[in-house]
mmCIF file of C-alpha atoms and ligand atoms in Angstrom:
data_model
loop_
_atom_site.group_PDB
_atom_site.id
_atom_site.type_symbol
_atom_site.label_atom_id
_atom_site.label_comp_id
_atom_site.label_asym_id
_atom_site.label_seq_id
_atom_site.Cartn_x
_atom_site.Cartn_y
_atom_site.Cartn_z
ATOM 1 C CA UNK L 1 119.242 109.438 121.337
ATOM 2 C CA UNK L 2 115.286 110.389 121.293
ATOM 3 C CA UNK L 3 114.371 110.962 117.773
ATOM 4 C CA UNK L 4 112.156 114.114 117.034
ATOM 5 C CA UNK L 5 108.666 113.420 116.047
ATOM 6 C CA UNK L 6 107.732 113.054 112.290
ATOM 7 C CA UNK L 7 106.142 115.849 110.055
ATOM 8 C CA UNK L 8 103.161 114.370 108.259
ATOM 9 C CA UNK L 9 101.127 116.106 105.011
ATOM 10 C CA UNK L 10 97.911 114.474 104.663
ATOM 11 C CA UNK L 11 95.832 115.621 102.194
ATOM 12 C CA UNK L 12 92.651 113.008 100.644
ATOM 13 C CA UNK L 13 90.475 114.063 98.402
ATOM 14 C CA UNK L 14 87.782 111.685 99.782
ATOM 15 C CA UNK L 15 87.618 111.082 103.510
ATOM 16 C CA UNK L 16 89.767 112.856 104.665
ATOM 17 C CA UNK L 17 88.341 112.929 108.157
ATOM 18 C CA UNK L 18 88.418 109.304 108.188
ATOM 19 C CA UNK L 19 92.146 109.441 107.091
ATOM 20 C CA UNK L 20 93.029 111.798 109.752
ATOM 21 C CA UNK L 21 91.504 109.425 112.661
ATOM 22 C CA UNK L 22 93.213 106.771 111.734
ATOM 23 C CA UNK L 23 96.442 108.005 110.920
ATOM 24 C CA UNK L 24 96.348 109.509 114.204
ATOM 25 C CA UNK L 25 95.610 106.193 115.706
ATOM 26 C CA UNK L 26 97.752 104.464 113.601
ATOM 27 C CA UNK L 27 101.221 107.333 114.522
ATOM 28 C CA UNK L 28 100.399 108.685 117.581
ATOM 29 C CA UNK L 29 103.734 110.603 117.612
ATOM 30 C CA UNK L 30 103.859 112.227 114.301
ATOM 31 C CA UNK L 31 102.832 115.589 113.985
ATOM 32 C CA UNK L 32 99.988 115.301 111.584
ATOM 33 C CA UNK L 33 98.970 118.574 109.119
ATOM 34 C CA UNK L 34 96.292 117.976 107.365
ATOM 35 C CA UNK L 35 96.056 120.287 103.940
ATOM 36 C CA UNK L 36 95.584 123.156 103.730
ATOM 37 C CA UNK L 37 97.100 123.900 107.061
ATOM 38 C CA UNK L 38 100.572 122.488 105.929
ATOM 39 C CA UNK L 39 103.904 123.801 107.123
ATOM 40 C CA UNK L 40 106.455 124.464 104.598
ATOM 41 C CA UNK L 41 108.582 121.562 104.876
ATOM 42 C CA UNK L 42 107.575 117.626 106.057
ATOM 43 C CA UNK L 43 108.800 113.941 106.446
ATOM 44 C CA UNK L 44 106.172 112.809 104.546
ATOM 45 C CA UNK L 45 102.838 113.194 102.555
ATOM 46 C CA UNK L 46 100.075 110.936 102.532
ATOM 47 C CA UNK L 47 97.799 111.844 99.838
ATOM 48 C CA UNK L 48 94.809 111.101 97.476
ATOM 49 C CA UNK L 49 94.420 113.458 94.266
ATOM 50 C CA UNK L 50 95.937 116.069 95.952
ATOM 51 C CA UNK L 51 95.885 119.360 94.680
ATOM 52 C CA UNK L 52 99.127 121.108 92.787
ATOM 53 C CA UNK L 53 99.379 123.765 95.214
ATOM 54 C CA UNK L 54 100.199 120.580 98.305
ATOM 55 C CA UNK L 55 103.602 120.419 96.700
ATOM 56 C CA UNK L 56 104.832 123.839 95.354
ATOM 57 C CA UNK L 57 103.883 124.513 99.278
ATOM 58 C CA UNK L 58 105.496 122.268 101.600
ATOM 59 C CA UNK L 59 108.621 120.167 100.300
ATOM 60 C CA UNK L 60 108.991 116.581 101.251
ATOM 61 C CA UNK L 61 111.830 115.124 102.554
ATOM 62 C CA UNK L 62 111.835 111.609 102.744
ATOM 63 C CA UNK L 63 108.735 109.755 100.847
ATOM 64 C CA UNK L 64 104.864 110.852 99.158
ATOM 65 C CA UNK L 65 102.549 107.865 99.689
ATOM 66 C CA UNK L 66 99.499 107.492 97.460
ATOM 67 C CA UNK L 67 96.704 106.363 99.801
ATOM 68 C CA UNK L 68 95.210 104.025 96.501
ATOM 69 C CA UNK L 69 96.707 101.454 94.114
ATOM 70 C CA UNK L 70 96.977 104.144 91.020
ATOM 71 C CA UNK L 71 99.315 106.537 90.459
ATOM 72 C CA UNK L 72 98.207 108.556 87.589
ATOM 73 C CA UNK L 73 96.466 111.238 89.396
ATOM 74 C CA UNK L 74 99.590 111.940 90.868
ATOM 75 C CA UNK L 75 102.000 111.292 88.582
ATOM 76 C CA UNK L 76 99.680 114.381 86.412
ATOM 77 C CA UNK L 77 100.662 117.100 88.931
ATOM 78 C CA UNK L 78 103.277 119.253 87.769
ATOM 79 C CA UNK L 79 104.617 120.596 91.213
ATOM 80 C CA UNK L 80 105.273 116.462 92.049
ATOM 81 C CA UNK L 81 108.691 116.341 93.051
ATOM 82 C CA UNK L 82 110.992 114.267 91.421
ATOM 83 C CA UNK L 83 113.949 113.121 93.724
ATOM 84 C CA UNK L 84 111.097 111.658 96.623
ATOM 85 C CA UNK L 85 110.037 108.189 96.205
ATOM 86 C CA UNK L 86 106.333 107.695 95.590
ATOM 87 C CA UNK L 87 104.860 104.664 97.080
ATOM 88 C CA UNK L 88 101.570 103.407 96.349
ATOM 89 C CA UNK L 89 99.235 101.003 98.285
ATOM 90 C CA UNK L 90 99.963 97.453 97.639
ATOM 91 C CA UNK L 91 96.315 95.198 97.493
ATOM 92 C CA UNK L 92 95.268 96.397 101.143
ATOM 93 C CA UNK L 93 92.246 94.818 100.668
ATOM 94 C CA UNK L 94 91.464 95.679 97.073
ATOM 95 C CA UNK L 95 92.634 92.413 95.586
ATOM 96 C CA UNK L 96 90.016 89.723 96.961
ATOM 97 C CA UNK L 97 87.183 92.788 95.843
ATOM 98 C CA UNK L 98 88.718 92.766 92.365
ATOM 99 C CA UNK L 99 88.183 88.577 92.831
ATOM 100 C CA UNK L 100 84.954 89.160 93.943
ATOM 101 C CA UNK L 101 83.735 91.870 90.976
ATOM 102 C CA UNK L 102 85.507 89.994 88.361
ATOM 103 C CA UNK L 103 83.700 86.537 89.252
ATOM 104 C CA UNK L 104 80.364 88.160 89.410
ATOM 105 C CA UNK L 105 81.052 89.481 86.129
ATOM 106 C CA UNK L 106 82.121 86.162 84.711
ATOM 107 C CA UNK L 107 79.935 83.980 86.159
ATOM 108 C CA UNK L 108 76.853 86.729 85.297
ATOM 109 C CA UNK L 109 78.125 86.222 81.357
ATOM 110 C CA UNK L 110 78.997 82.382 81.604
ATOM 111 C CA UNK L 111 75.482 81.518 83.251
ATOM 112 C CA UNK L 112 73.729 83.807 80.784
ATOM 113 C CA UNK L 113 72.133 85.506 83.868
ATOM 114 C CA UNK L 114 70.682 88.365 81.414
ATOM 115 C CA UNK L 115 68.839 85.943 79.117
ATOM 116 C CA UNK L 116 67.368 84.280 82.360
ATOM 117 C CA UNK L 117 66.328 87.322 84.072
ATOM 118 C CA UNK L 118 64.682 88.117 80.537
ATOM 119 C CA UNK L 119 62.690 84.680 80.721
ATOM 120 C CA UNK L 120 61.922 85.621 83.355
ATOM 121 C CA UNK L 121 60.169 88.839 83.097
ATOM 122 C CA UNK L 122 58.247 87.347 80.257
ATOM 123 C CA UNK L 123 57.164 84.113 82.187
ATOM 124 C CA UNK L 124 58.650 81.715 80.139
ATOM 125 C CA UNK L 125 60.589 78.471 81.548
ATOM 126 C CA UNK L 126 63.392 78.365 78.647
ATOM 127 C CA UNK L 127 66.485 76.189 79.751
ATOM 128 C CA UNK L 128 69.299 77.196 77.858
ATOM 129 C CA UNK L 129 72.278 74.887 76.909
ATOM 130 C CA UNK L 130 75.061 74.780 79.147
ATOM 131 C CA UNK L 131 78.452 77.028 77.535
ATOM 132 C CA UNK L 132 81.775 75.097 77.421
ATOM 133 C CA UNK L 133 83.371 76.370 79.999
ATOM 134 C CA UNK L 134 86.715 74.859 78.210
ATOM 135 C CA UNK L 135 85.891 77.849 75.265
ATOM 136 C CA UNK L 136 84.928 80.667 77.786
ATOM 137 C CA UNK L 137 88.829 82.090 78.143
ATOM 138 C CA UNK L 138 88.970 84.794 80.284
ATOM 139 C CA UNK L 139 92.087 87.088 79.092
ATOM 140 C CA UNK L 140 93.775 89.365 81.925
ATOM 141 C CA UNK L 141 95.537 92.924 80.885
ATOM 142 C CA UNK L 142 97.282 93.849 83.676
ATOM 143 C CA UNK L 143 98.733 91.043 86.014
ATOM 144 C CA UNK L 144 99.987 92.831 88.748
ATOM 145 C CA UNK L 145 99.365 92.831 92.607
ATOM 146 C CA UNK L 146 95.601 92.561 91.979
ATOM 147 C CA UNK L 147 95.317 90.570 88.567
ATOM 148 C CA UNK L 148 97.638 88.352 90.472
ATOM 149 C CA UNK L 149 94.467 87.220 92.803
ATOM 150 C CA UNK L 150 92.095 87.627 90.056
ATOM 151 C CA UNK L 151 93.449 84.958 88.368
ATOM 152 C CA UNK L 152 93.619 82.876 91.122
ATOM 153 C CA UNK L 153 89.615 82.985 91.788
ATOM 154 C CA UNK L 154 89.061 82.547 87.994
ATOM 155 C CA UNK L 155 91.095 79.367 87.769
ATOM 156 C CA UNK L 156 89.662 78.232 91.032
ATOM 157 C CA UNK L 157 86.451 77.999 89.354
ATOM 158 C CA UNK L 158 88.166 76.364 86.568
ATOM 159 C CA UNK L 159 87.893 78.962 84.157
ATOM 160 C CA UNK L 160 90.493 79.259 81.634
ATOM 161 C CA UNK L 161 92.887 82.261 81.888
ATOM 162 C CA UNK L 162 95.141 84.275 79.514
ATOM 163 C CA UNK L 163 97.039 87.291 80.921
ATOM 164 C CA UNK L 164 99.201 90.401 79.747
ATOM 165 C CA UNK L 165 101.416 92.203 81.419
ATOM 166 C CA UNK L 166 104.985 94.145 80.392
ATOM 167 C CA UNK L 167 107.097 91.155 81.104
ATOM 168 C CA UNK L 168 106.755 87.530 80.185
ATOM 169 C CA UNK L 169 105.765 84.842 83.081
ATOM 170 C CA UNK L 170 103.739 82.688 84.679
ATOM 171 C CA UNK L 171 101.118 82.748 87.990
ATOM 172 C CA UNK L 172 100.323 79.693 89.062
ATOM 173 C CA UNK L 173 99.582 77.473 85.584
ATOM 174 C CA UNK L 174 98.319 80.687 83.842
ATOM 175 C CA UNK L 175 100.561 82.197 80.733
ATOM 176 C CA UNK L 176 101.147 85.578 80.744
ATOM 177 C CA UNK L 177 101.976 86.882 77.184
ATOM 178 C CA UNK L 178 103.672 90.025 76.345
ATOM 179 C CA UNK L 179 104.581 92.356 73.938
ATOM 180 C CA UNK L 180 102.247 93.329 70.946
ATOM 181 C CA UNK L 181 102.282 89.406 69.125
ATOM 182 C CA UNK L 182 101.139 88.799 73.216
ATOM 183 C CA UNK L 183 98.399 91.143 73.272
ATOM 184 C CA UNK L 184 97.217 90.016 69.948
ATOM 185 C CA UNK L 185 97.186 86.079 71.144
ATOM 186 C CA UNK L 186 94.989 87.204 74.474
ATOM 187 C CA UNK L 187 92.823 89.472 72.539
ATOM 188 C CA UNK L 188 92.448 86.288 69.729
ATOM 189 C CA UNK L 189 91.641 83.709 72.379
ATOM 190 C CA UNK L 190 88.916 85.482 74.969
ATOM 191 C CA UNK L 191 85.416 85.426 75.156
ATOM 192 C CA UNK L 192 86.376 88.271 78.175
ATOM 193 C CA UNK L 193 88.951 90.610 78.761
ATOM 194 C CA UNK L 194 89.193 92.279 82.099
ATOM 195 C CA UNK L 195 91.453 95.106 82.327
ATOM 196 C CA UNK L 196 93.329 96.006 84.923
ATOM 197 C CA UNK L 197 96.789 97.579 84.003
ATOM 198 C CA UNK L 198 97.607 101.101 85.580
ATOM 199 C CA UNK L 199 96.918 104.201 83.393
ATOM 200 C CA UNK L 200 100.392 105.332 82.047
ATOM 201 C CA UNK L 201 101.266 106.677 78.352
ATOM 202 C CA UNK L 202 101.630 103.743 77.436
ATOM 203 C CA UNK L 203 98.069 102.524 77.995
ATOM 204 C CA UNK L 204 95.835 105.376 77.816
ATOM 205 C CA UNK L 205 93.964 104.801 74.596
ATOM 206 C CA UNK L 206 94.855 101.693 73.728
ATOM 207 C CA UNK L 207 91.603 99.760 73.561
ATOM 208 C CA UNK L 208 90.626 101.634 71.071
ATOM 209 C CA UNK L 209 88.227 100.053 67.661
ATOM 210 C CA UNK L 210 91.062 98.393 66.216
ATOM 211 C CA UNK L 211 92.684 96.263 69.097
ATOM 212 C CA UNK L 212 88.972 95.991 70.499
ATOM 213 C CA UNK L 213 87.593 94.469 66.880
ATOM 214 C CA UNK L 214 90.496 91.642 67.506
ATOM 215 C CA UNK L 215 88.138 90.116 69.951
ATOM 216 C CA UNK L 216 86.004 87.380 68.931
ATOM 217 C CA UNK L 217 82.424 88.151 68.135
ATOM 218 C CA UNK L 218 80.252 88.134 71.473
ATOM 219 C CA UNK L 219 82.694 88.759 73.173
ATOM 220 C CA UNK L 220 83.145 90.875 77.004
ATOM 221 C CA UNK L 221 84.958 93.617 78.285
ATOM 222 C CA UNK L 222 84.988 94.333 81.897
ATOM 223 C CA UNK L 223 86.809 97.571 82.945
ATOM 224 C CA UNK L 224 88.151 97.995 86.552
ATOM 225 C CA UNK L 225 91.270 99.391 85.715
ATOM 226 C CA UNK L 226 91.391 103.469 84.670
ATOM 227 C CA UNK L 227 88.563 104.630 82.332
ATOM 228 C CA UNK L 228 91.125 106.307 80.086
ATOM 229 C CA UNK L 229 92.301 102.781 78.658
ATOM 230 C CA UNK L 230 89.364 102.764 76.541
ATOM 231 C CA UNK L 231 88.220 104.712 73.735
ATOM 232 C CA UNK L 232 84.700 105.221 74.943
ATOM 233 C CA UNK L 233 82.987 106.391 71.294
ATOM 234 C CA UNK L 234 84.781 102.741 69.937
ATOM 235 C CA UNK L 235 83.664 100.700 72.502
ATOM 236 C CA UNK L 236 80.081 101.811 72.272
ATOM 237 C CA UNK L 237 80.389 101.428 68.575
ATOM 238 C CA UNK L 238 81.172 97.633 69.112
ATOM 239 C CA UNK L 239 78.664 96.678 70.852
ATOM 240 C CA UNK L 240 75.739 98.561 69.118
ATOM 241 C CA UNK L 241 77.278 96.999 66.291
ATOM 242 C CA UNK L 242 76.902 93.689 68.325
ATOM 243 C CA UNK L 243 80.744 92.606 67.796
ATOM 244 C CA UNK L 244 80.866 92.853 71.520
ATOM 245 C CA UNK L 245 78.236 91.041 73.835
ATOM 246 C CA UNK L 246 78.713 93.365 76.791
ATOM 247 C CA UNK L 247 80.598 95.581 78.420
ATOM 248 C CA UNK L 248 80.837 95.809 82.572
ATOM 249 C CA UNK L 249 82.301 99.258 83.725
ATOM 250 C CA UNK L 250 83.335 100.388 87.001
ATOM 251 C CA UNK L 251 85.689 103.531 85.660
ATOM 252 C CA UNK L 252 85.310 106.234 83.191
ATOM 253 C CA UNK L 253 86.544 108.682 80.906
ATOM 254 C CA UNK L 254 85.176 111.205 83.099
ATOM 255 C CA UNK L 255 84.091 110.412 86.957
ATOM 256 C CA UNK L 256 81.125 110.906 88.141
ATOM 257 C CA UNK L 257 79.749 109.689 84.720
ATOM 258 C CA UNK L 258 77.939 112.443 83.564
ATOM 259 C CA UNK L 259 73.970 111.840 83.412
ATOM 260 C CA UNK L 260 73.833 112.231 79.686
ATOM 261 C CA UNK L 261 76.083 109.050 79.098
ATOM 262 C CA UNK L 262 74.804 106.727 76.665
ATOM 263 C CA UNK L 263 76.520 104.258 79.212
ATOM 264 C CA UNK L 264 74.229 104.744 81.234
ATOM 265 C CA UNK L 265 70.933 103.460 79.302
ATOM 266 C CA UNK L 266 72.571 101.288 76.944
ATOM 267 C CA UNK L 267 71.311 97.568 77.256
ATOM 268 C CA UNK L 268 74.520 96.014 77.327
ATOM 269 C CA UNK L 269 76.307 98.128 80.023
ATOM 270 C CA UNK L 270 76.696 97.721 83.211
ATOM 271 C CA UNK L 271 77.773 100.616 85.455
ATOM 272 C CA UNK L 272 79.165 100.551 88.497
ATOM 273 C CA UNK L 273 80.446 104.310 90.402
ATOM 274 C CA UNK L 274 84.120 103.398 90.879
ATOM 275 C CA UNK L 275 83.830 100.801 93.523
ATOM 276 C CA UNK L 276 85.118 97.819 92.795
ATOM 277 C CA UNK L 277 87.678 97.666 95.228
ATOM 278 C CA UNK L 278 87.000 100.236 97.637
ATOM 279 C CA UNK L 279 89.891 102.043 99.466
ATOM 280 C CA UNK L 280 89.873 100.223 103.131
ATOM 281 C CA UNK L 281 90.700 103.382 105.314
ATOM 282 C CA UNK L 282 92.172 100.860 107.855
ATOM 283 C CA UNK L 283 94.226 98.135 106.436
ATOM 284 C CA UNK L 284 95.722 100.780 104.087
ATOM 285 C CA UNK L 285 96.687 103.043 107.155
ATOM 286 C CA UNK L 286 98.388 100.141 108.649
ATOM 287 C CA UNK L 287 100.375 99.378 105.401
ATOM 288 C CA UNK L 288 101.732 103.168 105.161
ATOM 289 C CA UNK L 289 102.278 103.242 109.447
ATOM 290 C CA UNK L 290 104.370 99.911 108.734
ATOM 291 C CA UNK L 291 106.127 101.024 105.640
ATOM 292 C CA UNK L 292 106.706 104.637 107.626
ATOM 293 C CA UNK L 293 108.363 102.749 110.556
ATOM 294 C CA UNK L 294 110.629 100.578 108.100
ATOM 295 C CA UNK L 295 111.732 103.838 106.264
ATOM 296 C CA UNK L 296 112.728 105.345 109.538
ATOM 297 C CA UNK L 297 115.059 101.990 110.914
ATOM 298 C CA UNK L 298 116.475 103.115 107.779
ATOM 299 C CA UNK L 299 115.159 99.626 105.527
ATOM 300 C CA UNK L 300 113.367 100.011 102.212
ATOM 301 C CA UNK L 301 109.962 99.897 101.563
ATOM 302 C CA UNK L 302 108.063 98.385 98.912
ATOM 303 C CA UNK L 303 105.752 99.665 96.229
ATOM 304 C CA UNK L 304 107.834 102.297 95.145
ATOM 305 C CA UNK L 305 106.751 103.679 91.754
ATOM 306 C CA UNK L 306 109.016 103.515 88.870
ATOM 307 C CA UNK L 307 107.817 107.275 87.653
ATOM 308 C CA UNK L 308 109.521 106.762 84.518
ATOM 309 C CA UNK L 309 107.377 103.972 83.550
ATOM 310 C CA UNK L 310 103.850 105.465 85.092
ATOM 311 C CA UNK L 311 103.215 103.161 87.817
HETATM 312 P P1 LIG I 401 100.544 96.722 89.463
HETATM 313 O O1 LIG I 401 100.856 95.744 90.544
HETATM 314 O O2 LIG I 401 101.516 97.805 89.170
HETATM 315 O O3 LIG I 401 100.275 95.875 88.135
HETATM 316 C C1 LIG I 401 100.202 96.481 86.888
HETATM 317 C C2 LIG I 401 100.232 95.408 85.818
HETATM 318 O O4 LIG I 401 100.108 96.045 84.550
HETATM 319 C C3 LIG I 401 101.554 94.621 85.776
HETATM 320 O O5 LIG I 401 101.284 93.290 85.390
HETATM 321 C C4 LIG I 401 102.321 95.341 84.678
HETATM 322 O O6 LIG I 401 103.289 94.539 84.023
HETATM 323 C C5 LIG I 401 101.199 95.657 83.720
HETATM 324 N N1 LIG I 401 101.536 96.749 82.807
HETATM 325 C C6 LIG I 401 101.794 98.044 83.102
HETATM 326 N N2 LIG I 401 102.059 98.740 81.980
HETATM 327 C C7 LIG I 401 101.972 97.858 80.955
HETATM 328 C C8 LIG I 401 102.139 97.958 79.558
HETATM 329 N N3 LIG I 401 102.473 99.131 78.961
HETATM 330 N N4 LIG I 401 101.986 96.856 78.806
HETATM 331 C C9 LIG I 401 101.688 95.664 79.386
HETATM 332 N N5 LIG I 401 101.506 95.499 80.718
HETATM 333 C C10 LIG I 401 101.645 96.583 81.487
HETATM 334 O O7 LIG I 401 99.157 97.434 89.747
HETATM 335 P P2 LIG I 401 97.911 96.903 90.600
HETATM 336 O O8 LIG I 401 98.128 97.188 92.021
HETATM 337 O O9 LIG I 401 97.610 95.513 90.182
HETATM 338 O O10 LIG I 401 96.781 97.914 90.090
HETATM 339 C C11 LIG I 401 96.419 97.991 88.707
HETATM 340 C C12 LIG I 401 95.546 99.197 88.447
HETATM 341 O O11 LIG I 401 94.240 98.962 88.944
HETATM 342 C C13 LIG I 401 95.971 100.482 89.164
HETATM 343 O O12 LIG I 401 97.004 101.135 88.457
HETATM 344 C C14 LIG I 401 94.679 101.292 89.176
HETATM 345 O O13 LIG I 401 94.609 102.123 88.052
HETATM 346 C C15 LIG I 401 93.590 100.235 89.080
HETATM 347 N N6 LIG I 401 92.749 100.205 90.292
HETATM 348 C C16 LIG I 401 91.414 100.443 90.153
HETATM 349 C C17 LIG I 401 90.592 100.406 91.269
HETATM 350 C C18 LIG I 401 89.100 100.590 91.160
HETATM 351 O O14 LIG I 401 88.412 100.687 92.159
HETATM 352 N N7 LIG I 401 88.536 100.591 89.980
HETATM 353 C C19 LIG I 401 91.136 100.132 92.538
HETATM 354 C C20 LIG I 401 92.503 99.892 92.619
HETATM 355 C C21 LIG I 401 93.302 99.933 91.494
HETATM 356 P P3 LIG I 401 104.667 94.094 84.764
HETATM 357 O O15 LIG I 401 104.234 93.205 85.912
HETATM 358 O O16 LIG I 401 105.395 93.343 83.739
HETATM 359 O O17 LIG I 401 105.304 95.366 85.238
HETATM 360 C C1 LIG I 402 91.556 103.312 93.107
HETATM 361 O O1 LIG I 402 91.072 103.528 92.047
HETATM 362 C C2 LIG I 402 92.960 103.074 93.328
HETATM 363 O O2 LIG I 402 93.751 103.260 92.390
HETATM 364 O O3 LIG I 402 93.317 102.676 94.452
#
């Protein structure tokens, strides 16, 4: 029996003439809609922050897959439907660029680049002493499918790792802690913490001045997780305050940053526009195309999202 072509949403906020090549590349015989020329029913939607009106449109029949790692813009729109899986993209890519923005973060505070670059400017030839690496503990919120490889480029540089996540366990010789005695141990023990848990009710808000202040003094905060995690006013606070050495950001509160962001000037920020593991249009085609075909031999796919829990 010939099986009738799939019905395909797409709808990406960014791209989305990109998306629409290579999804037609990728599924040459799905009939591809893109928004807002949708019909009123589909197999499937492939979206980025779409908006409400994609859903109370065109209902989905089989599965919604989020072309990026994080759920929460989704997960925000009322009209979602509830009895479709959601499946979100699983590293395509973005874990060895998490690696590679983490280390340069680490490696920028370890070496005391800043303090060089400042010798620099002022001509002087001031060798510093080298840190212990042994003391410079790098703790990990958020050990997922992407912390999982962070950690793995940390400790292959030797670095000393710490991580966090919902349930207790292990990668590779690294702890991961849980719980709130957990978070309280990680916070206690690193000279950097590096977020990257997914932006649920659970975690919006949480670093906030008091959890934050549980760092030792001097210590770094490198955001590449959700913006929304952080309590923006605190954090700032902290480090004019000098309890916290630096802070590297690559999300916000509010995206684009807006111009008049004390983030922006302040001397112990660094900002980066979202980017630290770019969407890669291709690889993360090929992972929805392959998880499309195993849905329709009638086998699971992974990365479904638990909606309950946020992510
Ligand atoms: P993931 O595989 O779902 O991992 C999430 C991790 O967070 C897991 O270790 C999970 O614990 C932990 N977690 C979730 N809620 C928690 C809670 N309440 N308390 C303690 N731990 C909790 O997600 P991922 O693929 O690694 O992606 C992580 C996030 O990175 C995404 O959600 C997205 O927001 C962000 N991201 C940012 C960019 C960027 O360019 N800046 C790009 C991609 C992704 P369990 O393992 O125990 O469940
Ligand atoms: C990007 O931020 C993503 O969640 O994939």
């Amino acid at each position: 029996m010939t099986r009738s072509p799939v019905d395909v949403v797409l709808a990406a906020a960014s791209q989305a003439d990109r998306w629409e090549a290579a999804f037609r590349r990728a599924l040459p015989d799905a009939r591809i809609h893109c928004w807002p020329d949708v019909p009123s029913a589909a197999d499937y939607a492939f979206v980025w922050k779409p908006p409400e009106a994609l859903f109370a449109r065109c209902a989905i029949r089989r599965a919604i897959f989020n072309l990026g790692a994080g759920v929460d813009a989704l997960l925000s729109l009322g009209t979602l439907p509830r009895d479709v899986p959601v499946i979100r993209l699983e590293d395509a890519g973005m874990a060895m660029q998490m690696a590679e923005y983490v280390t340069l973060a680490v490696l920028r505070a370890f070496r005391e680049q800043d303090a060089y670059a400042q010798s620099q400017r002022e001509a002087r030839w001031v060798p510093r002493r080298r840190l212990d690496k042994s003391a410079f503990r790098i703790g990990l919120l958020g050990v997922g499918v992407l912390g999982r490889v962070v950690v793995k480029a940390l400790r292959a540089l030797d670095f000393p790792v710490v991580g966090w996540s919902r349930s207790l366990g292990s990668v590779d010789d690294v702890l991961v802690l849980a719980g709130d005695d957990g978070l309280r141990e990680v916070l206690r023990q690193s000279q950097m913490l590096v977020l990257l848990l997914p932006c649920t009710t659970q975690t919006r808000r949480m670093l906030d001045r008091r959890l934050l202040s549980q760092l030792p003094r001097g210590a770094h905060v490198v955001n590449i997780a959700r913006g929304p995690l952080v309590v923006e006013d605190d954090l700032l606070a902290l480090l004019d305050e000098g309890h916290l050495a630096s802070a590297t950001l690559d999300v916000f509160e509010e995206e684009p940053l807006p111009a008049a962001h004390r983030f922006w000037h302040h001397p112990r920020v660094v900002v980066t526009p979202h980017v630290s593991a770019a969407t890669l249009v291709d690889v993360s085609v090929a992972q929805v195309a392959a998880k499309v075909a195993a849905i329709e031999r009638g086998e699971a796919a992974s990365g479904v999202v638990d909606v309950s829990r946020g992510y």
